[in-house]
Every structure is written in structure tokens, then in C-alpha cells.
Coordinates of C-alpha atoms and ligand atoms in Angstrom, one line a residue:
M26 CA -25.4 32.0 69.3
S27 CA -26.2 34.1 71.9
E28 CA -29.2 34.2 73.8
G29 CA -30.1 37.7 72.3
A30 CA -29.4 36.3 68.6
V31 CA -31.7 33.4 69.2
N32 CA -34.6 35.9 70.2
K33 CA -34.4 38.1 67.4
E34 CA -34.1 34.7 65.0
E35 CA -37.3 33.7 66.6
R36 CA -38.9 36.8 66.8
R37 CA -38.1 37.1 62.6
K38 CA -40.6 34.5 61.9
F39 CA -43.7 36.0 62.7
Q40 CA -44.8 38.1 60.1
A41 CA -48.1 38.8 58.9
I42 CA -49.0 35.6 56.1
K43 CA -48.3 36.3 52.6
G44 CA -51.4 38.2 51.0
T45 CA -52.6 39.6 54.6
R46 CA -51.4 42.6 56.1
D47 CA -51.7 45.6 59.1
L48 CA -53.6 48.7 58.3
L49 CA -52.1 51.2 60.5
P50 CA -52.4 54.6 61.2
P51 CA -53.0 57.3 59.7
E52 CA -54.3 55.1 56.9
T53 CA -57.1 53.6 59.1
A54 CA -58.5 57.0 59.6
L55 CA -59.2 56.8 55.8
W56 CA -60.7 53.4 56.4
N57 CA -62.9 54.7 58.9
R58 CA -64.0 57.7 57.0
G59 CA -64.8 55.4 54.1
E60 CA -66.6 53.2 56.5
Q61 CA -69.0 56.0 58.4
T62 CA -69.4 57.3 54.9
A63 CA -71.0 54.0 53.7
R64 CA -72.9 53.8 56.9
E65 CA -74.1 57.6 56.5
V66 CA -75.2 56.6 52.7
F67 CA -76.8 53.7 52.7
A68 CA -78.9 54.6 56.1
T69 CA -80.6 57.7 53.7
F70 CA -81.5 54.4 51.0
G71 CA -83.3 52.9 54.0
F72 CA -80.7 50.0 54.6
G73 CA -79.9 48.4 58.0
E74 CA -76.5 46.7 59.0
I75 CA -76.2 43.1 59.1
R76 CA -73.4 41.4 60.9
L77 CA -72.1 37.8 59.7
P78 CA -70.2 35.1 60.7
I79 CA -66.6 34.7 59.3
F80 CA -66.9 31.1 58.3
E81 CA -69.8 29.1 57.3
P82 CA -70.2 25.8 55.8
T83 CA -68.4 24.8 52.7
D84 CA -71.7 23.6 51.0
L85 CA -72.9 27.3 51.5
F86 CA -70.4 28.6 49.3
A87 CA -70.0 25.8 46.5
R88 CA -74.2 26.1 46.3
A89 CA -74.2 29.9 46.0
V90 CA -71.1 31.1 44.5
G91 CA -70.8 27.6 42.6
G92 CA -68.6 24.4 43.0
E93 CA -66.7 24.8 39.4
T94 CA -65.9 28.5 40.3
D95 CA -62.2 29.8 40.8
I96 CA -63.2 31.0 44.2
V97 CA -64.9 27.9 45.4
S98 CA -62.7 25.4 43.2
K99 CA -59.3 26.7 44.4
E100 CA -59.2 29.4 46.9
M101 CA -61.0 28.8 49.7
Y102 CA -59.6 28.7 53.2
T103 CA -61.4 25.5 54.2
F104 CA -61.1 23.2 57.3
E105 CA -62.3 20.2 59.2
D106 CA -63.9 21.3 62.6
Y107 CA -64.5 18.8 65.0
D108 CA -65.1 18.3 68.5
T109 CA -61.7 17.3 69.8
T110 CA -62.5 16.0 73.3
E111 CA -65.0 13.4 72.3
L112 CA -62.9 12.4 68.9
L113 CA -59.4 12.5 70.0
E114 CA -59.2 8.9 70.3
L115 CA -60.7 8.6 66.3
I116 CA -58.6 11.1 65.3
E117 CA -55.6 9.8 66.8
S118 CA -55.9 6.7 65.5
R119 CA -56.9 8.3 61.7
R120 CA -53.4 9.8 62.1
A121 CA -51.7 6.9 63.0
A122 CA -53.5 4.7 59.9
L123 CA -52.4 7.4 58.0
T124 CA -48.7 7.7 58.8
W125 CA -48.0 3.7 59.1
T126 CA -45.5 2.4 57.4
D127 CA -43.7 -1.1 57.2
S128 CA -40.3 -1.6 58.6
P129 CA -37.7 -0.4 56.1
I130 CA -35.3 -2.8 57.0
L131 CA -37.5 -5.7 54.8
G132 CA -35.0 -5.2 51.9
P133 CA -36.4 -5.5 48.5
P134 CA -40.1 -6.1 47.5
G135 CA -40.4 -10.1 47.0
P136 CA -42.4 -13.1 48.3
L137 CA -42.8 -12.9 51.5
G138 CA -43.1 -16.2 53.6
S139 CA -45.2 -16.4 57.0
G140 CA -43.2 -13.6 59.2
T141 CA -46.1 -11.3 57.0
Q142 CA -48.3 -11.5 59.9
A143 CA -46.0 -10.1 62.2
I144 CA -45.4 -7.4 60.0
F145 CA -48.3 -6.2 58.9
S146 CA -50.9 -7.1 61.9
P147 CA -50.2 -4.1 63.8
Y148 CA -51.5 -2.5 60.8
T149 CA -54.9 -4.7 60.9
T150 CA -55.0 -3.3 64.2
L151 CA -54.7 0.4 63.7
V152 CA -57.7 0.3 60.8
G153 CA -59.4 -2.0 63.1
N154 CA -59.1 1.0 65.7
V155 CA -60.4 3.7 63.1
L156 CA -63.6 1.2 62.0
R157 CA -64.6 0.5 65.4
L158 CA -64.5 4.3 66.7
G159 CA -65.5 5.3 63.5
S160 CA -68.5 3.3 63.3
D161 CA -69.2 3.8 67.0
A162 CA -69.2 7.7 66.4
F163 CA -71.4 7.8 63.2
Q164 CA -73.8 5.5 65.3
K165 CA -74.2 8.2 67.8
G166 CA -73.8 10.9 65.0
K167 CA -71.0 12.4 66.6
I168 CA -69.2 12.5 62.9
P169 CA -71.2 13.5 60.0
R170 CA -73.9 10.8 59.1
T171 CA -73.1 11.5 55.2
P172 CA -73.7 8.6 52.6
E173 CA -70.3 9.2 51.7
N174 CA -69.1 8.2 55.5
E175 CA -71.1 5.1 55.6
R176 CA -69.6 4.2 52.3
V177 CA -66.3 4.7 54.2
L178 CA -66.7 2.5 57.0
A179 CA -68.5 -0.2 55.2
D180 CA -65.7 -0.6 52.7
L181 CA -63.1 -0.5 55.2
K182 CA -64.8 -3.7 57.2
Y183 CA -64.9 -5.3 53.9
R184 CA -61.2 -4.8 53.1
L185 CA -60.3 -5.3 56.5
E186 CA -61.5 -9.1 56.4
V187 CA -60.2 -10.1 53.1
F188 CA -56.6 -8.6 54.5
V189 CA -56.8 -10.4 57.6
S190 CA -57.6 -13.6 55.8
S191 CA -54.6 -13.3 53.1
L192 CA -51.9 -11.8 55.9
N193 CA -50.0 -15.1 55.2
S194 CA -49.6 -15.1 51.2
G195 CA -49.0 -12.6 48.5
T196 CA -45.7 -10.5 47.9
L197 CA -44.5 -7.6 50.0
N198 CA -45.6 -5.5 47.0
E199 CA -49.3 -6.5 46.9
K200 CA -49.2 -6.0 51.0
R201 CA -48.4 -2.2 50.5
Q202 CA -50.4 -1.6 47.9
F203 CA -53.0 -3.1 50.2
V204 CA -51.8 -0.5 52.6
N205 CA -52.4 2.2 50.4
S206 CA -55.4 1.5 49.5
F207 CA -56.5 1.8 53.5
K208 CA -54.8 4.9 53.7
G209 CA -56.9 6.7 50.7
L210 CA -60.2 5.0 52.4
V211 CA -59.3 6.4 55.9
A212 CA -58.5 9.8 54.5
Q213 CA -61.8 10.1 53.0
L214 CA -63.6 9.5 56.5
K215 CA -65.0 13.0 57.3
I216 CA -64.9 13.2 61.2
G217 CA -65.9 17.1 61.3
E218 CA -67.9 19.1 59.5
S219 CA -66.5 21.4 56.3
L220 CA -65.9 24.8 57.1
S221 CA -64.9 27.8 54.8
L222 CA -63.6 31.1 55.5
R223 CA -65.9 33.3 54.0
P224 CA -64.8 34.3 50.4
E225 CA -67.5 36.4 49.6
A226 CA -71.1 37.6 51.7
T227 CA -74.2 37.6 49.5
A228 CA -74.6 33.8 50.4
S229 CA -74.6 34.3 54.0
V230 CA -77.2 37.2 53.7
C231 CA -79.2 35.0 52.2
R232 CA -78.8 32.1 54.5
A233 CA -79.8 34.7 57.4
Y234 CA -82.7 35.9 55.5
V235 CA -83.8 32.3 55.2
E236 CA -82.6 31.5 59.0
H237 CA -84.3 34.3 60.5
G238 CA -87.6 34.3 58.5
M239 CA -87.4 37.8 57.1
Q240 CA -89.4 37.2 54.2
Q241 CA -92.1 37.7 57.0
L242 CA -90.5 41.2 57.3
P243 CA -92.0 43.9 54.8
Q244 CA -90.2 43.4 51.3
P245 CA -88.1 44.4 50.4
V246 CA -85.3 43.8 53.2
K247 CA -82.2 46.5 52.8
L248 CA -79.0 44.9 54.4
Y249 CA -75.3 46.3 54.4
Y250 CA -72.5 44.4 55.7
M251 CA -68.6 45.5 56.1
G252 CA -65.8 43.4 57.1
P253 CA -62.8 41.0 55.9
M254 CA -63.0 38.0 52.9
F255 CA -60.7 35.3 52.3
R256 CA -59.8 34.1 49.0
R257 CA -56.4 32.1 48.5
E258 CA -55.5 34.5 45.0
R259 CA -52.0 35.3 43.8
P260 CA -51.6 38.8 45.6
Q261 CA -50.2 41.5 44.3
K262 CA -51.4 45.2 44.1
G263 CA -55.0 45.4 45.3
R264 CA -55.6 42.0 45.2
Y265 CA -55.4 40.3 48.7
R266 CA -56.1 36.7 50.4
Q267 CA -57.7 38.5 53.1
F268 CA -59.4 41.9 51.9
Y269 CA -62.3 43.6 52.8
Q270 CA -65.8 44.2 51.2
I271 CA -68.8 46.9 51.9
G272 CA -71.3 45.3 50.5
A273 CA -75.3 46.1 50.4
E274 CA -78.2 43.5 49.2
V275 CA -81.9 43.8 48.4
L276 CA -83.9 40.8 49.1
G277 CA -87.4 40.0 48.6
G278 CA -90.2 42.3 47.2
S279 CA -89.9 42.7 43.3
D280 CA -88.1 42.4 40.6
A281 CA -88.5 46.1 39.5
P282 CA -85.8 47.7 37.5
A283 CA -86.2 50.9 39.6
I284 CA -84.7 48.8 42.3
D285 CA -81.6 47.9 40.1
A286 CA -81.3 51.1 39.1
E287 CA -81.6 52.5 43.1
V288 CA -78.8 50.1 44.4
I289 CA -76.3 51.2 41.7
E290 CA -77.4 55.1 42.6
M291 CA -76.6 54.4 45.6
V292 CA -73.0 53.0 45.1
M293 CA -72.3 55.8 43.0
T294 CA -73.7 58.5 45.5
F295 CA -71.2 56.8 48.2
F296 CA -68.2 57.1 45.9
D297 CA -69.4 60.6 45.0
R298 CA -69.4 61.8 48.4
L299 CA -65.6 60.3 49.0
E300 CA -64.7 61.9 45.8
L301 CA -63.7 58.9 44.4
Q302 CA -61.7 59.8 40.7
G303 CA -62.5 58.2 37.2
V304 CA -65.1 56.0 38.6
Q305 CA -66.6 54.3 35.4
L306 CA -70.0 52.2 35.6
D307 CA -70.2 49.7 33.5
I308 CA -73.5 47.5 33.1
N309 CA -75.1 44.2 31.1
S310 CA -77.6 42.0 31.4
I311 CA -76.8 38.1 31.2
G312 CA -80.6 37.3 31.1
H313 CA -82.1 34.2 32.9
S314 CA -81.1 30.3 32.7
A315 CA -83.6 29.2 29.9
D316 CA -82.9 27.8 26.3
N317 CA -84.7 31.3 25.0
C318 CA -82.6 33.2 27.0
R319 CA -79.0 32.6 28.5
R320 CA -79.0 28.7 27.8
G321 CA -79.4 29.3 24.2
Y322 CA -76.8 31.7 24.1
V323 CA -74.1 29.8 25.8
E324 CA -74.8 27.3 23.3
K325 CA -74.5 29.7 20.2
L326 CA -71.1 31.0 22.0
K327 CA -69.9 27.7 22.6
V328 CA -70.4 26.4 18.6
A329 CA -68.7 30.5 17.9
L330 CA -65.6 29.0 20.1
E331 CA -65.2 25.7 18.8
N332 CA -64.5 27.6 15.6
V333 CA -61.8 29.8 17.1
K334 CA -60.1 27.2 19.4
D335 CA -57.1 26.9 18.1
K336 CA -56.4 30.6 18.5
L337 CA -57.4 30.9 22.1
G338 CA -54.8 30.6 24.8
P339 CA -54.9 27.4 27.3
D340 CA -57.3 29.2 29.7
S341 CA -59.7 29.9 27.4
Q342 CA -59.4 26.5 25.6
R343 CA -60.3 25.0 29.0
R344 CA -63.2 27.2 29.5
I345 CA -64.9 26.2 26.1
E346 CA -65.7 23.3 28.2
T347 CA -66.2 24.8 31.8
N348 CA -67.8 27.8 31.3
P349 CA -67.5 29.4 28.4
L350 CA -69.0 32.6 29.5
R351 CA -65.7 33.6 31.3
V352 CA -63.9 33.6 28.1
L353 CA -65.4 36.9 27.4
D354 CA -63.6 38.1 30.6
S355 CA -60.5 37.6 29.1
K356 CA -57.7 40.3 29.7
L357 CA -54.8 38.2 26.9
E358 CA -54.1 41.1 24.4
S359 CA -54.0 38.0 21.8
E360 CA -57.4 37.5 21.9
Q361 CA -59.3 40.9 22.0
G362 CA -59.6 40.8 18.0
I363 CA -61.3 37.3 18.2
I364 CA -63.4 37.9 21.4
A365 CA -64.8 40.9 19.7
T366 CA -66.6 38.6 16.5
L367 CA -68.4 36.4 19.2
P368 CA -71.6 36.7 19.2
R369 CA -73.5 38.9 22.0
I370 CA -75.8 38.1 24.6
A371 CA -77.9 41.5 24.2
D372 CA -79.0 39.7 21.0
H373 CA -80.2 36.5 22.3
L374 CA -81.8 37.9 25.1
C375 CA -85.8 36.7 25.9
E376 CA -87.9 39.4 25.7
A377 CA -88.8 39.2 29.8
C378 CA -85.0 40.0 30.3
A379 CA -84.6 42.6 27.3
T380 CA -87.3 44.7 28.3
H381 CA -86.2 44.5 32.0
Y382 CA -82.4 45.4 30.6
S383 CA -83.8 48.7 29.0
A384 CA -85.8 49.4 31.9
V385 CA -83.0 49.6 33.9
K386 CA -80.9 51.7 31.4
H387 CA -84.2 54.3 31.6
Q388 CA -84.1 54.0 35.2
L389 CA -80.4 55.1 35.7
E390 CA -80.9 57.6 33.2
M391 CA -84.1 59.1 35.5
R392 CA -81.2 59.1 38.0
G393 CA -78.9 60.8 36.2
V394 CA -76.2 58.0 36.5
I395 CA -73.9 57.8 33.9
Y396 CA -73.1 54.0 32.4
R397 CA -71.6 52.3 29.5
E398 CA -72.8 49.2 28.3
N399 CA -70.5 45.9 28.1
W400 CA -71.4 43.1 26.6
R401 CA -68.1 41.4 28.1
L402 CA -69.0 41.9 31.8
V403 CA -70.4 38.2 33.0
R404 CA -68.9 38.2 36.4
G405 CA -67.2 35.3 38.4
L406 CA -70.0 33.8 40.7
D407 CA -72.3 31.7 39.4
Y408 CA -75.7 33.3 41.0
Y409 CA -76.0 36.1 38.5
M410 CA -79.0 36.6 36.5
R411 CA -80.2 40.2 34.0
T412 CA -78.0 43.2 35.8
T413 CA -74.7 42.4 36.2
F414 CA -72.6 46.0 36.8
E415 CA -69.0 46.8 37.8
I416 CA -67.5 50.0 39.1
T417 CA -63.8 50.7 38.6
A418 CA -61.8 53.5 39.6
Q419 CA -58.4 55.7 39.1
G420 CA -54.8 54.6 40.1
L421 CA -55.2 50.7 40.4
G422 CA -53.3 49.2 37.8
S423 CA -54.9 45.9 36.3
Q424 CA -56.9 45.1 39.3
N425 CA -59.2 48.0 39.0
A426 CA -62.5 46.7 39.6
V427 CA -63.5 48.7 42.8
C428 CA -67.1 47.4 42.7
G429 CA -69.2 44.4 41.5
G430 CA -72.8 43.4 41.7
G431 CA -75.7 42.4 39.9
R432 CA -79.1 40.3 39.9
Y433 CA -79.5 36.6 41.5
D434 CA -83.2 36.3 41.4
G435 CA -83.0 32.5 42.1
L436 CA -80.2 32.2 45.2
V437 CA -82.8 32.0 47.9
E438 CA -84.4 29.2 46.5
L439 CA -81.1 27.4 45.6
L440 CA -80.5 27.7 49.3
G441 CA -83.6 26.5 50.7
G442 CA -85.8 29.4 50.7
P443 CA -88.9 30.6 49.0
P444 CA -88.2 31.8 45.4
T445 CA -86.8 35.5 46.3
K446 CA -85.6 38.4 44.3
G447 CA -82.5 39.7 45.3
I448 CA -79.6 42.1 43.7
G449 CA -76.5 43.6 45.2
F450 CA -72.9 44.5 45.2
A451 CA -69.7 44.6 47.2
I452 CA -67.0 47.2 47.3
G453 CA -63.4 46.1 47.6
E454 CA -62.7 48.8 50.3
D455 CA -58.5 48.0 50.0
R456 CA -59.0 49.2 46.3
L457 CA -61.4 51.7 47.5
I458 CA -58.8 53.3 50.0
L459 CA -55.7 52.9 47.4
S460 CA -57.7 54.8 44.7
L461 CA -58.2 57.4 46.9
Q462 CA -55.0 57.4 48.3
E463 CA -53.4 57.6 44.7
S464 CA -55.6 60.5 44.3
G465 CA -54.0 62.6 47.2
K466 CA -56.7 62.0 49.6
A467 CA -54.3 60.6 52.6
P468 CA -55.1 62.2 55.9
A469 CA -52.1 63.6 57.8
Q470 CA -50.5 61.9 60.4
Q471 CA -53.2 62.2 63.6
G472 CA -51.7 65.0 65.7
R473 CA -52.6 66.5 69.2
D474 CA -54.8 69.2 70.1
V475 CA -52.6 69.9 73.4
Y476 CA -49.4 68.4 74.7
I477 CA -49.2 69.2 78.5
A478 CA -45.4 69.9 79.6
W479 CA -45.4 69.4 83.2
M480 CA -42.9 69.4 86.4
G481 CA -43.3 69.1 89.5
E482 CA -45.9 66.6 91.7
R483 CA -48.2 69.3 92.0
A484 CA -48.1 70.1 88.5
H485 CA -48.4 66.4 87.8
A486 CA -52.1 66.4 89.8
T487 CA -53.4 69.6 87.8
A488 CA -52.2 68.3 84.5
I489 CA -54.1 64.9 85.3
R490 CA -56.9 66.8 85.8
A491 CA -56.6 69.2 83.2
A492 CA -55.9 66.1 80.5
K493 CA -59.2 64.8 81.9
D494 CA -61.4 67.9 81.5
L495 CA -59.9 69.1 77.9
R496 CA -60.6 65.0 76.7
K497 CA -64.2 65.8 78.0
A498 CA -64.5 68.9 75.7
G499 CA -63.4 66.6 72.9
F500 CA -59.8 67.6 72.4
S501 CA -57.0 64.9 71.7
V502 CA -54.3 65.7 74.7
E503 CA -51.2 63.6 75.3
L504 CA -50.1 63.7 78.8
P505 CA -46.5 62.1 79.6
P506 CA -46.1 59.6 82.1
V507 CA -43.1 60.8 83.7
E508 CA -41.8 64.5 84.5
Q509 CA -39.5 65.9 81.5
K510 CA -37.5 69.4 81.3
F511 CA -39.9 71.7 79.7
G512 CA -37.6 72.1 76.3
K513 CA -37.5 67.9 75.7
A514 CA -41.1 68.5 76.5
L515 CA -41.8 71.0 73.5
G516 CA -39.4 68.9 71.3
Q517 CA -41.8 65.8 71.8
A518 CA -45.0 67.8 71.5
D519 CA -43.6 69.3 67.7
K520 CA -42.6 66.0 66.8
L521 CA -46.4 64.5 67.8
G522 CA -47.8 67.8 65.9
A523 CA -49.3 68.9 69.0
K524 CA -51.3 72.9 68.0
Y525 CA -50.9 73.8 71.5
A526 CA -48.3 73.0 74.2
L527 CA -49.8 73.4 78.0
I528 CA -47.2 74.4 80.4
L529 CA -47.6 73.7 84.1
G530 CA -44.8 74.2 86.4
D531 CA -44.9 75.6 90.1
N532 CA -45.4 79.1 89.3
E533 CA -48.4 78.1 87.1
V534 CA -50.2 75.8 89.6
S535 CA -49.9 78.5 92.5
E536 CA -51.0 81.8 90.5
G537 CA -53.9 79.3 88.9
L538 CA -52.5 81.0 85.6
W539 CA -51.9 78.4 82.6
T540 CA -49.7 79.2 80.1
L541 CA -50.5 78.1 76.7
K542 CA -47.9 77.8 73.7
T543 CA -49.1 77.8 70.1
L544 CA -46.7 75.7 68.6
A545 CA -47.0 77.1 64.8
D546 CA -45.8 80.9 65.8
G547 CA -44.1 80.0 69.3
S548 CA -46.6 82.8 70.9
Q549 CA -47.6 82.4 74.8
A550 CA -50.5 83.7 76.6
K551 CA -51.7 82.9 79.8
Y552 CA -55.3 82.0 80.9
T553 CA -57.3 80.7 83.8
E554 CA -58.4 77.4 83.5
P555 CA -62.1 78.5 82.4
D556 CA -60.2 81.0 80.1
L557 CA -58.4 78.1 78.4
L558 CA -60.9 75.8 77.6
E559 CA -63.1 78.8 76.0
H560 CA -60.2 80.0 74.0
L561 CA -59.4 76.4 73.1
R562 CA -63.2 75.8 72.0
K563 CA -63.3 79.3 69.8
Q564 CA -60.0 78.2 68.0
K565 CA -61.4 74.7 67.2
A566 CA -64.7 76.4 66.1
L567 CA -62.5 78.6 63.9
S568 CA -60.4 76.1 62.4
S569 CA -62.9 73.5 61.2
Ligands
HAM5 P1 -66.8 40.2 43.5 O1 -66.6 40.9 42.0 O2 -65.9 38.5 43.6 O3 -68.3 40.2 44.0 O4 -65.8 41.2 44.6 C1 -66.7 42.3 44.6 C2 -65.2 43.3 44.8 O5 -64.3 42.8 46.2 C3 -64.2 43.5 43.6 O6 -64.8 44.1 42.8 C4 -63.0 43.9 44.1 O7 -62.7 45.3 44.2 C5 -63.0 43.5 45.8 N1 -62.4 41.9 45.7 C6 -62.6 40.8 45.3 N2 -61.2 40.2 45.5 C7 -60.2 40.7 46.0 C8 -59.1 40.6 46.8 N3 -58.5 39.2 46.4 N4 -58.6 41.1 47.0 C9 -58.9 42.8 47.1 N5 -60.2 42.7 46.4 C10 -60.8 42.2 45.9 C11 -68.6 39.6 45.2 O8 -68.0 39.1 45.9 C12 -70.1 39.8 45.4 N6 -70.3 39.2 46.5 C13 -70.4 41.0 45.0 C14 -72.4 40.6 45.4 C15 -73.0 41.4 46.1 N7 -73.0 40.5 44.3 C16 -74.2 40.9 44.8 N8 -74.3 41.2 46.3

């Protein structure tokens, strides 16, 4: 293979990871417009921006979103975070203890003689190292001082003593089983803190609310955020492993139904401003967690589901046990008829939740927000109670939810804060942009206002100054870095979609009259420097 071919091969290895992608111009102009519009609209509702970390302790998401949800149980990008300089020896010895094998030339497993000691004593040294370094780090608080780690270390100590004292007896198989059990234990020793890339941001906003004592501020606190989220889902159109959300949360104060309605009104206003097509708002109330409300309903639902269990697919069958509400989410064609016959939550809400729900609907009507009630809308995160909503839009295929949200009054308390009301939503920005593009809102390739075609050293100096002045006045300018013939320069200007070519040659510079060519019709005129700027300004005002 030639050197060139190797390089090509090497280069090809680097591609965006499956489920992630690069966003390029001109599409990014649409993203910026979306984000800018969100900032403007949300500010008119009194929201301020919060910027959050991209990773947090895994436990935060497990606690908030729910350990049993798909998001937490299957889709998080989780890693162990440790101080490599301080713990290097421990990390190395853990790795060595996990990868050790006895010599492959030992032959078939069978009874062993006194040679066992020679074979397995190196392993006792390795495990001994993990135990010594691990215990020391545990004492000094350099690895998490969890009961789990304490148990692992105690277990290792006990088993190592047993192993060492019986090194000269037993079969090879027994010894290998011992080694495997050591490996299982060593793998359980947590050296670092478990962190995860955020799969969503509501949990982080609540964490920040408590951490910064925001309950001392005038309530409610209204915050919005935008940025990437990470879920290891199966990628398809509108579903990515790194995707972007624009979200908003209202924390503290009361749970007045007008707050629910205003939050929904805000996101609908945003979609309206962007002229998003085919917007459909679905709402529901999933009550609160009590026997006379959602918990009672879920019990009834479970019984009803057990009765039709054999007509359901394997996913729904499993969910009868793990999360019966999620069965209502099923998109399986064959299950739709059965689901239609199941008991509905609206008929089982407690009085307070039912009253809240009808007041939310009334408040939406007062705001002219058009909604559809959808009793099957349960959402896939554990923290919701009462109001839930989802918004779909046109042109998205099966992944058509462009926004999801709801009320989560217990969440801040669950994360160790004071009892706090909360409601919010998150917009899937990738899907928002897709839908806008599908309805023809793609921005044109970003052209230039002026392409400066210059020739000669004196003209170059003038061109640099002209570019500076034009850019200062807000025009986008392309200044070629090297001299080119005017014909070629005009061709380049065309390719870049420039509106004008400013032609600067020796004549123009000595006369102080600059030639401006309008590329759309090929017309040409000469201007002094101040007149040129004035002319361009006027033209820009006319076209905007
Ligand atoms: P969510 O329904 O999981 O809710 O996500 C909200 C939106 O993010 C979805 O409707 C969808 O548009 C977008 N989305 C989710 N996963 C993906 C993906 N893999 N690829 C592309 N887009 C995706 C939440 O995240 C809650 N934190 C919303 C919330 C805020 N509830 C209260 N406050």
C-alpha cells in the first residue's frame, strides 16, 4: 500500500458516531432563527436563560426520570469518573486482576498437585494489591465511601484468605471458579463516581433550583435552556443519539391552572411565530400518586390488561408488570382495538385533580389555544403528575412529537429540596427544523453582499480598507486573499451568490471612483467611496 493510500484509509475511519451528525450552513441559519425566536418569545413571558452542565451524577437522572424507564435503564451514556493521577495504581491493579488467566498449557482441568501454588499465587498477589490499594483509597475517601464498596472490600478480604489457605488442594476447575468469582467482585468495586451525559434537562434545572437556593427568589422562577441531550436510541429520521432540545420550566409558587395554560400558550406562540405547519396539541391529566387517583387507576388498568394479556404483544405484556400506563402508548396496530376498551384515567381522577384538569382546559380556551384531549397520553418519564401534553407537527413520519411536557410537583422534593410546584416542556429542535424544512422554510444559501475584485498592490490596500468599512456598516464582504484576473473574480462572485462586485484596479484607485457591478443584471456604475456606501445602504433598506 502506498503512503497516500494509507492516509486515505486512515482518514476514512473518522466519521461522526452513529446517531450524531454535523449541522452545516445553510441549515444552521434555520437553527439560529429557531433559537433566536425562542429567546424573544420566552423573554416576553418573563423567562430567563439557564445554562447547565452536559453531565451530571447518574443518580440524579435515575432518581428524577426513573430507574425503570427506557431512558435510564437502556439509553444513558454513563461513565466512571476518577482521578487518574491519584488512583493510577489501583486502576492498573484492577485491570490486571480482571484480565488475568492461568497458563493455557495446563491441559485439561483435573486434580492438581502441589504445583497449584506456583500457578495461582501470582493471582493472589494481584487481588491482594486491589485489596490493599482499594482499602487505603476507601479509608482516605478517594473512592466512593458507599456501603457497596465497603461490602466488596470485606468480601475480597475474606475470600482471599480462604483462597490462600487452600492453594495446595482442589481441582483446576475449582480454582478457576474462584478466580472468576474474584473477577466478579473486583468489577463491582467502584473507583470513580458514575456520571451520565444528560438525557434531558428537567432534572438538572431542579437540581440547580435547590443548589442555588432559588426558592428565596420571587416565585415562580421561570427558566429556559437549549442544548444537546444524549440518548442511546435506535437512530432514524427525527431520532438521534445526540439531539437538541429547547426547554422551559416554571418552578415554585402555586399550581394554579393558569400557569399550566400559560406555559402551553407560550410554546404554541413560539410555533406560531415560526409558522410551523400542522401543529396539533394533545393534553391529558394523569392525576397524582394516591389510591383514590392514579394509583387506584393503575390497579384497575392492570386487572383489565391481565384479562387481555394473550392478545397483547411481548412489549406490552412485559409492561403490565413494569409500567402498565406505558401500554397506552403502544403504536402496534394489532393492539389499538384492545386499548380502546381499557378503563380511562379521566374517569378515575380524584376530585382535586379532576377540578384542576377542567380548569386547565378552561384557561386554555380563555387564551384561544386549541387542544385535543388524549386519554392515552402518559409520557415516558416518571416525574409527571396532573397535566401532561405533547405537540406534533407535519412532515415528521413516525417520530412526530415535536414537544413534550407536563407538571411535576413532587420532583424538587424527590431531589432533596423543599416541596415545590413545577411544570415545563421540551421542544425537540431537530424535529422542529425538519418540519420547517419539509414545509419549504429552508433558508437559501447565505450569499455575500459584496465581492471585491481587486488587481494590483495599491488596489489591494484599498480593497482591505473598503472591506473593513463595508463590514463595519453591516455588509457581508468576500475579499479574495490573492490577486485574480477580473474575469475569474466575477465568476467566483457569481458562484458565491454575491449581489455586487466591487471592482478595484489601478484606474479606480487613482481616480478615486470605484466601479460597482450589480450581478443580477450586469449593470455597472462608478461611485466615490462615501457615495458607494450610501448607495449600498439605500439598496439594502429597499430590499429588506
Ligand atoms: P421528552 O418527551 O423525553 O421530554 O422529550 C421532549 C422532546 O425531545 C420530544 O418530544 C422530541 O421532540 C425530542 N426528543 C426526544 N428524544 C429524541 C431523540 N432521540 N432524537 C430527537 N429528538 C428527541 C423531556 O425530555 C422532558 N424533560 C420535557 C419536560 C420538560 N417536561 C417537563 N419539563
